[in-house]
Short mmCIF file of C-alpha atoms in Angstrom, two decimals:
data_model
loop_
_atom_site.label_atom_id
_atom_site.label_comp_id
_atom_site.label_asym_id
_atom_site.label_seq_id
_atom_site.Cartn_x
_atom_site.Cartn_y
_atom_site.Cartn_z
CA MET A 10 29.86 -114.89 7.91
CA SER A 11 32.53 -113.03 5.84
CA SER A 12 29.73 -111.04 5.05
CA ALA A 13 29.05 -110.14 8.03
CA LEU A 14 31.77 -109.48 9.05
CA LEU A 15 33.21 -107.24 6.19
CA LEU A 16 29.51 -105.01 7.46
CA SER A 17 30.81 -104.85 10.71
CA LEU A 18 34.03 -103.31 9.44
CA LEU A 19 32.79 -100.75 7.56
CA LEU A 20 30.58 -99.89 10.58
CA ALA A 21 33.37 -99.02 12.10
CA ALA A 22 35.42 -97.51 9.91
CA SER A 23 32.87 -94.89 9.54
CA ARG A 24 32.16 -94.29 12.98
CA SER A 25 35.70 -93.66 13.25
CA ALA A 26 36.04 -90.69 10.63
CA ALA A 27 33.28 -89.11 12.25
CA ALA A 28 34.93 -89.73 15.52
CA SER A 29 37.63 -87.72 13.89
CA ALA A 30 36.27 -84.67 12.28
CA PRO A 31 36.63 -81.97 13.56
CA PRO A 32 33.87 -80.56 14.80
CA ALA A 33 32.25 -77.33 12.78
CA THR A 34 32.85 -74.15 14.25
CA ALA A 35 30.10 -71.76 15.20
CA PRO A 36 30.01 -68.29 14.24
CA PRO A 37 30.51 -66.44 18.16
CA ALA A 38 27.17 -65.75 19.91
CA THR A 39 28.58 -61.88 20.44
CA GLU A 40 29.48 -61.13 16.27
CA SER A 41 25.61 -61.90 15.59
CA SER A 42 24.31 -60.19 17.78
CA ALA A 43 26.98 -57.54 16.86
CA LYS A 44 25.43 -57.58 13.48
CA PRO A 45 21.67 -57.46 13.38
CA SER A 46 19.96 -58.88 10.17
CA LEU A 47 18.40 -56.70 7.17
CA GLY A 48 15.52 -56.13 8.07
CA GLN A 49 15.95 -55.16 11.79
CA ALA A 50 18.17 -52.29 10.23
CA ALA A 51 16.14 -51.36 7.66
CA ARG A 52 13.33 -50.85 10.93
CA GLU A 53 15.11 -49.14 13.13
CA ALA A 54 16.32 -46.58 10.37
CA VAL A 55 12.49 -45.90 9.41
CA GLU A 56 11.63 -45.33 13.43
CA VAL A 57 14.40 -42.67 12.91
CA GLY A 58 14.20 -41.26 10.33
CA GLY A 59 9.98 -40.27 11.08
CA HIS A 60 10.78 -39.78 14.14
CA GLU A 61 12.94 -36.93 12.83
CA ALA A 62 11.08 -35.88 10.15
CA LEU A 63 7.84 -35.16 12.39
CA THR A 64 10.79 -33.44 14.96
CA GLY A 65 11.46 -31.20 11.67
CA LEU A 66 7.36 -30.87 10.81
CA GLU A 67 6.39 -29.91 14.39
CA HIS A 68 9.90 -27.26 14.69
CA HIS A 69 8.50 -25.89 11.11
CA ALA A 70 4.76 -25.26 12.12
CA GLU A 71 6.38 -23.89 15.11
CA GLU A 72 8.09 -21.65 13.20
CA ALA A 73 4.82 -20.52 10.68
CA ASP A 74 2.40 -19.46 13.71
CA ASN A 75 5.54 -16.80 14.58
CA PRO A 76 3.96 -13.72 14.51
CA ALA A 77 7.42 -12.12 14.35
CA ALA A 78 8.43 -14.69 11.57
CA ILE A 79 5.36 -13.60 9.52
CA VAL A 80 5.59 -9.56 10.16
CA MET A 81 9.35 -9.81 9.23
CA GLU A 82 8.50 -11.15 6.22
CA HIS A 83 6.84 -8.77 5.10
CA ILE A 84 9.10 -5.85 6.23
CA THR A 85 12.70 -7.31 5.68
CA ASP A 86 14.62 -7.22 2.79
CA VAL A 87 15.86 -10.80 1.46
CA PRO A 88 18.64 -11.16 -0.45
CA LEU A 89 17.56 -13.09 -4.23
CA GLY A 90 21.93 -13.33 -5.41
CA HIS A 91 24.93 -12.25 -4.95
CA VAL A 92 26.92 -10.34 -7.18
CA ARG A 93 30.42 -9.31 -5.15
CA VAL A 94 32.70 -6.55 -6.58
CA GLY A 95 35.54 -5.35 -4.08
CA GLY A 96 34.17 -5.40 -0.47
CA LEU A 97 30.03 -4.49 -1.53
CA ASP A 98 27.61 -6.80 -2.37
CA LEU A 99 26.07 -5.52 -4.95
CA GLY A 100 23.29 -8.40 -5.60
CA PRO A 101 19.51 -8.40 -6.47
CA THR A 102 16.96 -8.04 -3.54
CA LYS A 103 13.31 -8.75 -2.80
CA HIS A 104 12.74 -4.79 -2.36
CA LEU A 105 15.37 -3.75 -5.00
CA VAL A 106 12.64 -6.38 -7.59
CA TYR A 107 9.65 -4.82 -6.22
CA ILE A 108 11.07 -1.21 -6.88
CA GLY A 109 12.15 -2.22 -10.44
CA VAL A 110 8.19 -4.30 -10.77
CA THR A 111 6.69 -0.03 -9.37
CA VAL A 112 8.73 1.85 -11.55
CA LEU A 113 7.72 -0.06 -14.63
CA VAL A 114 4.01 -0.13 -14.26
CA MET A 115 4.31 3.90 -13.31
CA LEU A 116 5.76 3.76 -17.23
CA VAL A 117 2.80 1.61 -17.94
CA VAL A 118 0.15 3.08 -16.86
CA LEU A 119 1.69 6.64 -18.06
CA ARG A 120 1.66 4.63 -21.77
CA VAL A 121 -1.82 4.18 -21.59
CA ALA A 122 -2.27 7.64 -20.83
CA LEU A 123 -1.14 9.09 -23.63
CA ARG A 124 -3.10 6.66 -25.71
CA GLY A 125 -6.13 8.26 -24.39
CA TYR A 126 -5.41 11.59 -26.44
CA ALA A 127 -5.44 10.90 -29.07
CA ARG A 128 -8.67 10.94 -30.01
CA GLY A 129 -9.34 14.78 -30.66
CA GLY A 130 -6.55 15.63 -27.12
CA VAL A 131 -9.87 14.92 -24.56
CA PRO A 132 -8.95 12.39 -22.58
CA THR A 133 -10.75 9.41 -21.98
CA GLY A 134 -11.01 6.75 -19.12
CA LEU A 135 -6.86 6.57 -17.68
CA ALA A 136 -5.80 9.20 -19.35
CA ALA A 137 -8.87 11.41 -17.62
CA PHE A 138 -7.65 9.77 -14.17
CA VAL A 139 -3.86 10.49 -15.07
CA GLU A 140 -5.10 14.25 -15.65
CA LEU A 141 -6.90 14.85 -12.91
CA LEU A 142 -4.69 13.78 -10.21
CA LEU A 143 -1.55 15.86 -12.60
CA VAL A 144 -3.69 18.86 -12.19
CA PHE A 145 -4.00 18.30 -8.76
CA ILE A 146 -0.73 18.10 -7.55
CA ARG A 147 -0.37 21.00 -9.98
CA ASP A 148 -2.75 23.34 -8.84
CA GLU A 149 -2.87 22.62 -5.31
CA ILE A 150 -0.20 21.53 -4.29
CA ALA A 151 2.73 22.96 -6.40
CA GLU A 152 1.72 26.51 -7.33
CA LYS A 153 0.42 26.73 -3.72
CA ASN A 154 2.86 25.82 -1.67
CA ILE A 155 6.15 26.93 -4.35
CA GLY A 156 4.30 30.04 -5.86
CA HIS A 157 4.59 30.39 -9.61
CA GLU A 158 8.26 28.33 -9.69
CA GLY A 159 6.11 25.39 -9.19
CA ARG A 160 5.34 24.71 -12.04
CA LYS A 161 9.20 23.37 -12.59
CA TYR A 162 8.62 21.10 -9.70
CA THR A 163 5.05 19.86 -10.66
CA PRO A 164 7.56 16.75 -12.84
CA LEU A 165 9.23 15.86 -9.56
CA LEU A 166 5.84 15.92 -7.04
CA ALA A 167 4.46 13.98 -9.42
CA SER A 168 6.88 11.69 -9.41
CA PHE A 169 7.05 11.40 -6.23
CA PHE A 170 3.35 11.02 -5.95
CA PHE A 171 2.34 8.15 -7.95
CA PHE A 172 5.90 5.59 -7.40
CA ILE A 173 4.72 5.90 -3.59
CA LEU A 174 1.33 5.18 -4.30
CA ILE A 175 1.96 2.69 -6.81
CA ALA A 176 4.29 0.98 -4.23
CA ALA A 177 2.11 0.79 -2.02
CA LEU A 178 -0.69 -0.47 -3.72
CA ILE A 179 1.83 -3.39 -5.30
CA GLY A 180 2.76 -4.01 -1.91
CA LEU A 181 -1.74 -5.41 -0.90
CA LEU A 182 -1.11 -8.30 -3.63
CA PRO A 183 -0.44 -11.49 -2.05
CA LYS A 184 3.11 -12.23 -1.48
CA ALA A 185 4.16 -8.93 -2.16
CA SER A 186 6.68 -6.20 -0.68
CA THR A 187 5.96 -2.61 0.10
CA ALA A 188 9.44 -1.32 -1.85
CA THR A 189 8.46 2.21 0.96
CA GLY A 190 8.63 -0.54 2.90
CA ASN A 191 12.50 -0.43 3.26
CA LEU A 192 13.79 2.72 4.95
CA SER A 193 16.80 2.58 3.00
CA VAL A 194 14.01 3.54 -0.05
CA THR A 195 12.21 6.28 2.52
CA LEU A 196 15.66 8.20 3.54
CA ALA A 197 16.26 8.45 -1.11
CA LEU A 198 13.32 9.63 -1.28
CA ALA A 199 13.11 12.04 1.40
CA THR A 200 16.91 12.80 0.53
CA VAL A 201 15.47 13.93 -3.20
CA SER A 202 13.19 16.00 -1.19
CA PHE A 203 15.78 17.61 0.59
CA ILE A 204 18.43 17.66 -2.09
CA ALA A 205 15.52 19.86 -3.85
CA THR A 206 14.61 22.29 -1.26
CA GLN A 207 18.30 23.05 -1.37
CA TRP A 208 18.86 23.45 -5.04
CA ALA A 209 15.15 25.87 -4.75
CA GLY A 210 16.97 28.42 -2.58
CA ILE A 211 20.37 28.54 -3.61
CA ARG A 212 18.74 28.63 -7.13
CA LYS A 213 16.31 31.76 -5.89
CA PHE A 214 19.29 33.42 -3.70
CA GLY A 215 22.83 32.47 -4.21
CA PHE A 216 24.76 29.78 -2.09
CA VAL A 217 25.64 32.27 0.65
CA HIS A 218 22.89 34.11 0.48
CA HIS A 219 20.08 31.66 1.11
CA TYR A 220 21.67 29.80 4.53
CA ALA A 221 22.96 33.09 5.36
CA GLY A 222 18.80 33.54 5.53
CA MET A 223 18.28 31.06 7.71
CA ILE A 224 19.23 33.49 10.73
CA PRO A 225 16.39 35.99 10.85
CA PRO A 226 17.07 39.32 10.90
CA GLY A 227 17.22 41.58 13.70
CA LEU A 228 18.80 38.81 15.70
CA PRO A 229 20.77 40.07 18.74
CA TRP A 230 24.44 38.68 18.44
CA TRP A 231 24.39 36.63 20.95
CA LEU A 232 21.32 34.75 19.75
CA VAL A 233 23.45 33.95 16.53
CA PRO A 234 25.56 31.16 17.73
CA VAL A 235 22.26 29.07 19.01
CA MET A 236 20.30 29.90 16.16
CA ILE A 237 23.09 28.23 13.95
CA PRO A 238 23.05 24.74 15.30
CA VAL A 239 18.71 24.73 15.70
CA GLU A 240 19.04 26.21 12.28
CA LEU A 241 21.18 23.01 11.49
CA LEU A 242 19.04 20.70 13.28
CA GLY A 243 15.77 21.95 11.77
CA MET A 244 16.82 21.83 8.20
CA PHE A 245 17.65 17.98 8.65
CA ALA A 246 14.86 17.03 10.71
CA ARG A 247 12.12 17.71 8.15
CA PRO A 248 14.04 14.85 5.71
CA PHE A 249 14.07 12.38 8.91
CA ALA A 250 10.04 13.64 9.60
CA LEU A 251 9.34 12.24 5.98
CA THR A 252 11.63 9.04 5.75
CA VAL A 253 10.28 8.27 9.33
CA ARG A 254 6.31 9.04 7.96
CA LEU A 255 6.44 7.00 5.13
CA PHE A 256 8.44 4.68 6.67
CA ALA A 257 5.70 3.36 10.11
CA ASN A 258 2.91 3.98 7.85
CA MET A 259 4.06 1.40 5.00
CA ILE A 260 4.65 -0.96 7.79
CA ALA A 261 1.71 -0.58 10.09
CA GLY A 262 -1.04 -1.52 8.04
CA HIS A 263 0.65 -4.91 7.31
CA MET A 264 1.09 -5.69 10.85
CA VAL A 265 -2.23 -4.95 11.95
CA ILE A 266 -3.62 -7.06 8.70
CA THR A 267 -1.27 -10.03 10.02
CA THR A 268 -1.79 -9.51 13.52
CA LEU A 269 -5.62 -9.66 12.81
CA LEU A 270 -5.45 -13.17 10.98
CA LEU A 271 -3.15 -14.62 13.81
CA LEU A 272 -6.34 -14.43 16.00
CA ILE A 273 -7.38 -16.67 14.44
CA PRO A 274 -4.87 -19.56 15.63
CA LEU A 275 -4.18 -18.12 18.80
CA MET A 276 -7.59 -18.34 19.79
CA ALA A 277 -7.63 -21.71 18.59
CA LYS A 278 -4.88 -22.91 20.91
CA VAL A 279 -7.15 -22.02 23.91
CA SER A 280 -9.99 -23.50 22.53
CA THR A 281 -11.24 -25.01 19.06
CA ALA A 282 -14.52 -23.30 19.33
CA LEU A 283 -13.14 -19.68 20.05
CA GLY A 284 -10.95 -20.28 17.20
CA VAL A 285 -13.84 -21.24 14.83
CA VAL A 286 -15.82 -18.20 16.21
CA MET A 287 -13.24 -15.80 15.48
CA ILE A 288 -12.37 -16.93 12.22
CA PRO A 289 -15.81 -14.28 10.29
CA VAL A 290 -14.12 -11.44 12.84
CA SER A 291 -10.50 -11.85 12.18
CA LEU A 292 -11.31 -11.80 7.99
CA ALA A 293 -13.82 -8.75 8.04
CA LEU A 294 -11.65 -6.97 10.31
CA ALA A 295 -8.43 -7.87 8.46
CA LEU A 296 -10.83 -7.14 5.03
CA PHE A 297 -11.72 -3.31 6.43
CA ILE A 298 -7.84 -2.93 7.48
CA MET A 299 -7.16 -4.00 3.69
CA PHE A 300 -9.11 -1.47 2.14
CA LEU A 301 -8.44 0.84 4.47
CA GLU A 302 -5.03 0.41 3.31
CA ILE A 303 -6.20 1.74 -0.25
CA LEU A 304 -7.11 5.00 1.10
CA VAL A 305 -4.02 4.96 3.09
CA ALA A 306 -1.80 4.48 -0.25
CA PHE A 307 -3.31 7.71 -1.39
CA LEU A 308 -2.83 9.29 1.82
CA GLN A 309 0.51 8.37 2.36
CA ALA A 310 1.19 9.76 -0.79
CA PHE A 311 0.44 12.85 -0.70
CA ILE A 312 1.38 14.10 2.67
CA PHE A 313 5.09 13.69 1.24
CA THR A 314 4.59 15.46 -2.27
CA LEU A 315 2.50 17.84 -0.14
CA LEU A 316 5.20 18.28 2.84
CA SER A 317 7.89 18.14 -0.14
CA SER A 318 6.29 21.31 -1.57
CA ILE A 319 5.75 22.93 1.25
CA PHE A 320 9.89 22.96 2.44
CA ILE A 321 10.82 23.77 -1.63
CA GLY A 322 8.55 26.92 -0.52
CA MET A 323 10.02 27.54 2.36
CA ALA A 324 13.33 27.97 0.89
CA ALA A 325 12.15 29.51 -2.16
CA HIS A 326 10.10 32.24 -0.11
CA PRO A 327 11.63 32.16 3.27
CA ALA A 328 9.99 35.92 4.20
CA HIS A 329 6.50 33.47 4.44
#
């Protein structure tokens, strides 16, 4: 009896203690829903990042298929660094680097050509080819257009020829850039040609007589005010023509090749079969234009040198 009474008292005490204990507070539902689990957060981050990555790839692909972007990459200058001197940025650019590469190649070619004269003074190999070009510039360009004084201008004309030729050939290499496809470079070459032209006339006739001789003799006095601006315009139109001609011809070939190659993805967007058919056609035409660009490099170097010699000859011999 006593043991049963004691057991009943213990059970009653345990029930009263459980009833008097404060209930455990569960976290609010809103708080648990506001804070996602670690796995859910990682999954959302992956989904958002994947969407942004795909969007970026699509945007990059659109830029890669943009014909204007591909063409402008070949003809525009790109800064490679910044060197601030006052308000000017004298940092190197892509075309400046290729000008240095062109000059370096010229020096190496001439140095190797000079070694071809070591055996008996008879040019062989590269020396024979370089001598052929130099003799052609001296006899067929300088002396025929300037006269006997043409030998004095042969080094300048030869520098024009080899610089334009080598710069154009380097520009045909993959990922390369044509230095003479920069309007500033062609303007600098035309400026040197213009200075040489004025120097040829001033050296022979003097400063006053050179510019006075621009007016044809025997011209009526009332036409003199009209002829002065016309002659001045013609004097500055010559270097302008040299600048634009060389610049336009240097970038034209690259633009044609790029357009021919872009026909492949353009036709592929219309039809996959049409894009496949266009591959050999575009490659064949681009290869033909590429070989034609080698001829254009020699032709443009010749034309610039020839026109420069003609302008120098006109200043040295205005009567002719």
